[in-house]
Coordinates of C-alpha atoms and ligand atoms in Angstrom, one line a residue:
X1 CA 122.8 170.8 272.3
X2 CA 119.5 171.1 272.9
X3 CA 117.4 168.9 276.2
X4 CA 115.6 166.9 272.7
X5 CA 119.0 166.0 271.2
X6 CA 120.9 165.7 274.8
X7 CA 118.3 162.6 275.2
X8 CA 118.5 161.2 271.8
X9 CA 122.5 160.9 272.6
X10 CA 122.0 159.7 276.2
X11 CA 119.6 157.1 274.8
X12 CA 122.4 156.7 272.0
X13 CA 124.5 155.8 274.8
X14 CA 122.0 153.4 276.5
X15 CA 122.0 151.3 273.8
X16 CA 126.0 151.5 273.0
X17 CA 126.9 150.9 276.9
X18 CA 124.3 150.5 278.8
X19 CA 126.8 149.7 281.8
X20 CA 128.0 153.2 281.3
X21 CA 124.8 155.3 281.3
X22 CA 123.1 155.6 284.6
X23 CA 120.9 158.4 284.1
X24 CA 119.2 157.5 281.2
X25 CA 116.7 160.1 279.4
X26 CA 115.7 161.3 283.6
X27 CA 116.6 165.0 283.6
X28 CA 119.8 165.9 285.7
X29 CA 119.5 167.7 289.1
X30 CA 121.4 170.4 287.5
X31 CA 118.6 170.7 284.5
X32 CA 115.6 170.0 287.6
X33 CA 117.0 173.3 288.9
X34 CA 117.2 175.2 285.9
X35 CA 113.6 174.3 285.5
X36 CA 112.9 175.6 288.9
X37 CA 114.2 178.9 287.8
X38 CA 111.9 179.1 285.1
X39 CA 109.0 178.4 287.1
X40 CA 110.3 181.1 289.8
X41 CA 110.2 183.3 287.2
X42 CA 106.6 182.2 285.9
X43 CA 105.4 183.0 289.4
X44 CA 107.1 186.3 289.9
X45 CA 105.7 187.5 286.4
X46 CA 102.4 185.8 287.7
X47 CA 102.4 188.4 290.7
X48 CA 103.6 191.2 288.8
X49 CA 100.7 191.0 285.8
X50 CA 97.9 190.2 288.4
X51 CA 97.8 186.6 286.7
X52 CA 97.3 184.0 289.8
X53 CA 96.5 181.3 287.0
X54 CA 100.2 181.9 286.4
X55 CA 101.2 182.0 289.5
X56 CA 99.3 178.5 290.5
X57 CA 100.7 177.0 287.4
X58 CA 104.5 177.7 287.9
X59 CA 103.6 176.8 291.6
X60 CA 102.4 173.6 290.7
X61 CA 105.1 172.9 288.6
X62 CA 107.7 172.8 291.5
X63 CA 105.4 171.4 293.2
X64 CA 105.6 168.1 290.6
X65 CA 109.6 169.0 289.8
X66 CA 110.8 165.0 288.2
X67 CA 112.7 163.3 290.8
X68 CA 117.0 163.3 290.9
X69 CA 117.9 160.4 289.0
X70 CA 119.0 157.6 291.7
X71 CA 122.3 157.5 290.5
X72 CA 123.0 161.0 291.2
X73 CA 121.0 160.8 294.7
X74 CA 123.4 158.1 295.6
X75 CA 126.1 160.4 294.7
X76 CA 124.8 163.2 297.0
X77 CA 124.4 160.5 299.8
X78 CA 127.3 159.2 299.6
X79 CA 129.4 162.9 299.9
X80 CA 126.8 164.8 302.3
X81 CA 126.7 161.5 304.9
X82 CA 124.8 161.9 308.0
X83 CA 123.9 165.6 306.4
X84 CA 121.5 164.1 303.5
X85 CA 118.6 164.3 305.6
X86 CA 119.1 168.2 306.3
X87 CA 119.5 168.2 302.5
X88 CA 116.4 166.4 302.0
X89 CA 114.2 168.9 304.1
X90 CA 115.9 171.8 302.4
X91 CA 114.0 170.3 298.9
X92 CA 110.7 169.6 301.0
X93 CA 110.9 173.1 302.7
X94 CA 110.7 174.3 299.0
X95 CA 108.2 171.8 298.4
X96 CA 105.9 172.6 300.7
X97 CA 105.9 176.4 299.8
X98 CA 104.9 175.6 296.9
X99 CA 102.1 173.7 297.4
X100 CA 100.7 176.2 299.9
X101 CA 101.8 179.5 297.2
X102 CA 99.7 177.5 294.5
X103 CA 96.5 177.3 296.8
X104 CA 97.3 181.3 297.8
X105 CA 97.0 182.0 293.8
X106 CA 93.9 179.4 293.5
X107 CA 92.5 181.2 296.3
X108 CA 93.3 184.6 294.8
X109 CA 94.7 185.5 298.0
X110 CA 97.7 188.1 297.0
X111 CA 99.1 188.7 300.3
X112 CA 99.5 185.1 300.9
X113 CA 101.3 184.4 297.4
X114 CA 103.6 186.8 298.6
X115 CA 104.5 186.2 301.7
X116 CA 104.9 182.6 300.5
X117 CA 107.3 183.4 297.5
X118 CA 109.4 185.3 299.7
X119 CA 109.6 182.4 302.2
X120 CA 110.3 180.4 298.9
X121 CA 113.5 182.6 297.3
X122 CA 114.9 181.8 300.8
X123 CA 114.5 178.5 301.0
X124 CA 116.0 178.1 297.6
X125 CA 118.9 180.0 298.3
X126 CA 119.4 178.8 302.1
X127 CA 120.3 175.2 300.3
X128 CA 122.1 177.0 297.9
X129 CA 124.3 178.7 300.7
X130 CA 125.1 175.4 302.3
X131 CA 125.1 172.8 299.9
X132 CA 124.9 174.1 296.2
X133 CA 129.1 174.3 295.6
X134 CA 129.9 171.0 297.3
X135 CA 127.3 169.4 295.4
X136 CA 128.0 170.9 292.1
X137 CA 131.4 169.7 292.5
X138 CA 130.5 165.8 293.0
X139 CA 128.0 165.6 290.2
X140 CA 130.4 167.1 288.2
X141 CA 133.0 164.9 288.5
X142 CA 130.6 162.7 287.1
X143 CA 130.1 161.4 283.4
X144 CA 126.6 162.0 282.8
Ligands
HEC201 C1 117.8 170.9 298.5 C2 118.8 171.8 297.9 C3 118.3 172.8 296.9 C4 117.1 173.6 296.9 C5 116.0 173.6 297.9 C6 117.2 174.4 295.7 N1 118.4 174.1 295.0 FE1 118.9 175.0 293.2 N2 120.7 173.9 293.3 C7 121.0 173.0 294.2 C8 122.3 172.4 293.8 C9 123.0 171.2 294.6 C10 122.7 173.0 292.6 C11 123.9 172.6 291.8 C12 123.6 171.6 290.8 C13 124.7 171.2 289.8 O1 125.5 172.1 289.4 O2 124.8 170.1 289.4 C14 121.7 174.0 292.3 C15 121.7 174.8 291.2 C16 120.7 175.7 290.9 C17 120.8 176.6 289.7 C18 122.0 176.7 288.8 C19 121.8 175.8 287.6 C20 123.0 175.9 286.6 O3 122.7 176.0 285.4 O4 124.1 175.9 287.0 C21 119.6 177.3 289.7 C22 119.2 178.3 288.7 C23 118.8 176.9 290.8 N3 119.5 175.9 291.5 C24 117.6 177.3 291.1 C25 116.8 177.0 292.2 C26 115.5 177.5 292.6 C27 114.8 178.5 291.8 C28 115.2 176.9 293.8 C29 113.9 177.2 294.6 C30 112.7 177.2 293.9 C31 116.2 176.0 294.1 N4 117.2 176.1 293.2 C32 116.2 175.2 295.3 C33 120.3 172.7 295.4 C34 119.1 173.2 295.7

């Protein structure tokens, strides 16, 4: 199914049972992250092709990634506990590389854009290490 049909049937579903659908037509954490890829990659080709335009742009897009739906947060609170907030400055960790890798590119500053997307795959996969499984397996659990 593709993301344009996946929210005409979750809207389909908001009308049907609105009790039922939390997440409405807000992309999933899961879909937030596959976007995140994408934009990883924009930056990497960015770097590769000389293109810091590129680079800025998929920078900026992380930068702006559509909150987690609040239903699924609450989720996430409620199985990480007192370990939310180290989950939460995992995200802004990746946040904040971003912002400062998309003022590298604006600034045509190469070595910086590096050294910031380096910093940036690990801070993507340091969450990943600690958190990604446990979390994978709560929203899962979950009818969307
Ligand atoms: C604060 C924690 C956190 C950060 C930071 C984070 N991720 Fe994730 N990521 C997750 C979690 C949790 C999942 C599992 C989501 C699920 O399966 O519902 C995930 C899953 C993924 C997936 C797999 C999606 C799929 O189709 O199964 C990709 C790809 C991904 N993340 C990319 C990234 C990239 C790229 C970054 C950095 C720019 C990043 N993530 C940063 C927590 C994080």
């Amino acid at each position: 199914m593709n993301r344009q049909k996946r929210i005409r049937a979750a809207s389909l579903i908001l009308i049907l049972a609105p009790t039922v659908a939390m997440t409405g037509d807000a992309p999933a954490l899961k879909e937030i992250m596959q976007e995140l890829r994408d934009n990883l990659i924009e930056i990497s080709d960015g770097i590769l092709t000389d293109d810091f335009e590129q680079v800025a742009q998929g920078a900026a897009s992380i930068a702006e990634h559509p909150k987690i739906p609040p239903a699924q947060v609450a989720l996430v609170a409620a199985a990480l506990g007192p370990e939310m907030p180290a989950f939460k400055r995992l995200d802004n960790v990746v946040h904040d590389l971003s912002v400062e890798i998309s003022a590298a590119a604006e600034a045509l500053d190469r070595d910086a854009v590096i050294s910031g997307y380096q910093r940036m795959i690990e801070g993507c996969v340091d969450c990943h290490s600690t958190y990604k499984k446990r979390v994978a397996a709560v929203l899962s659990s979950q009818p969307e």
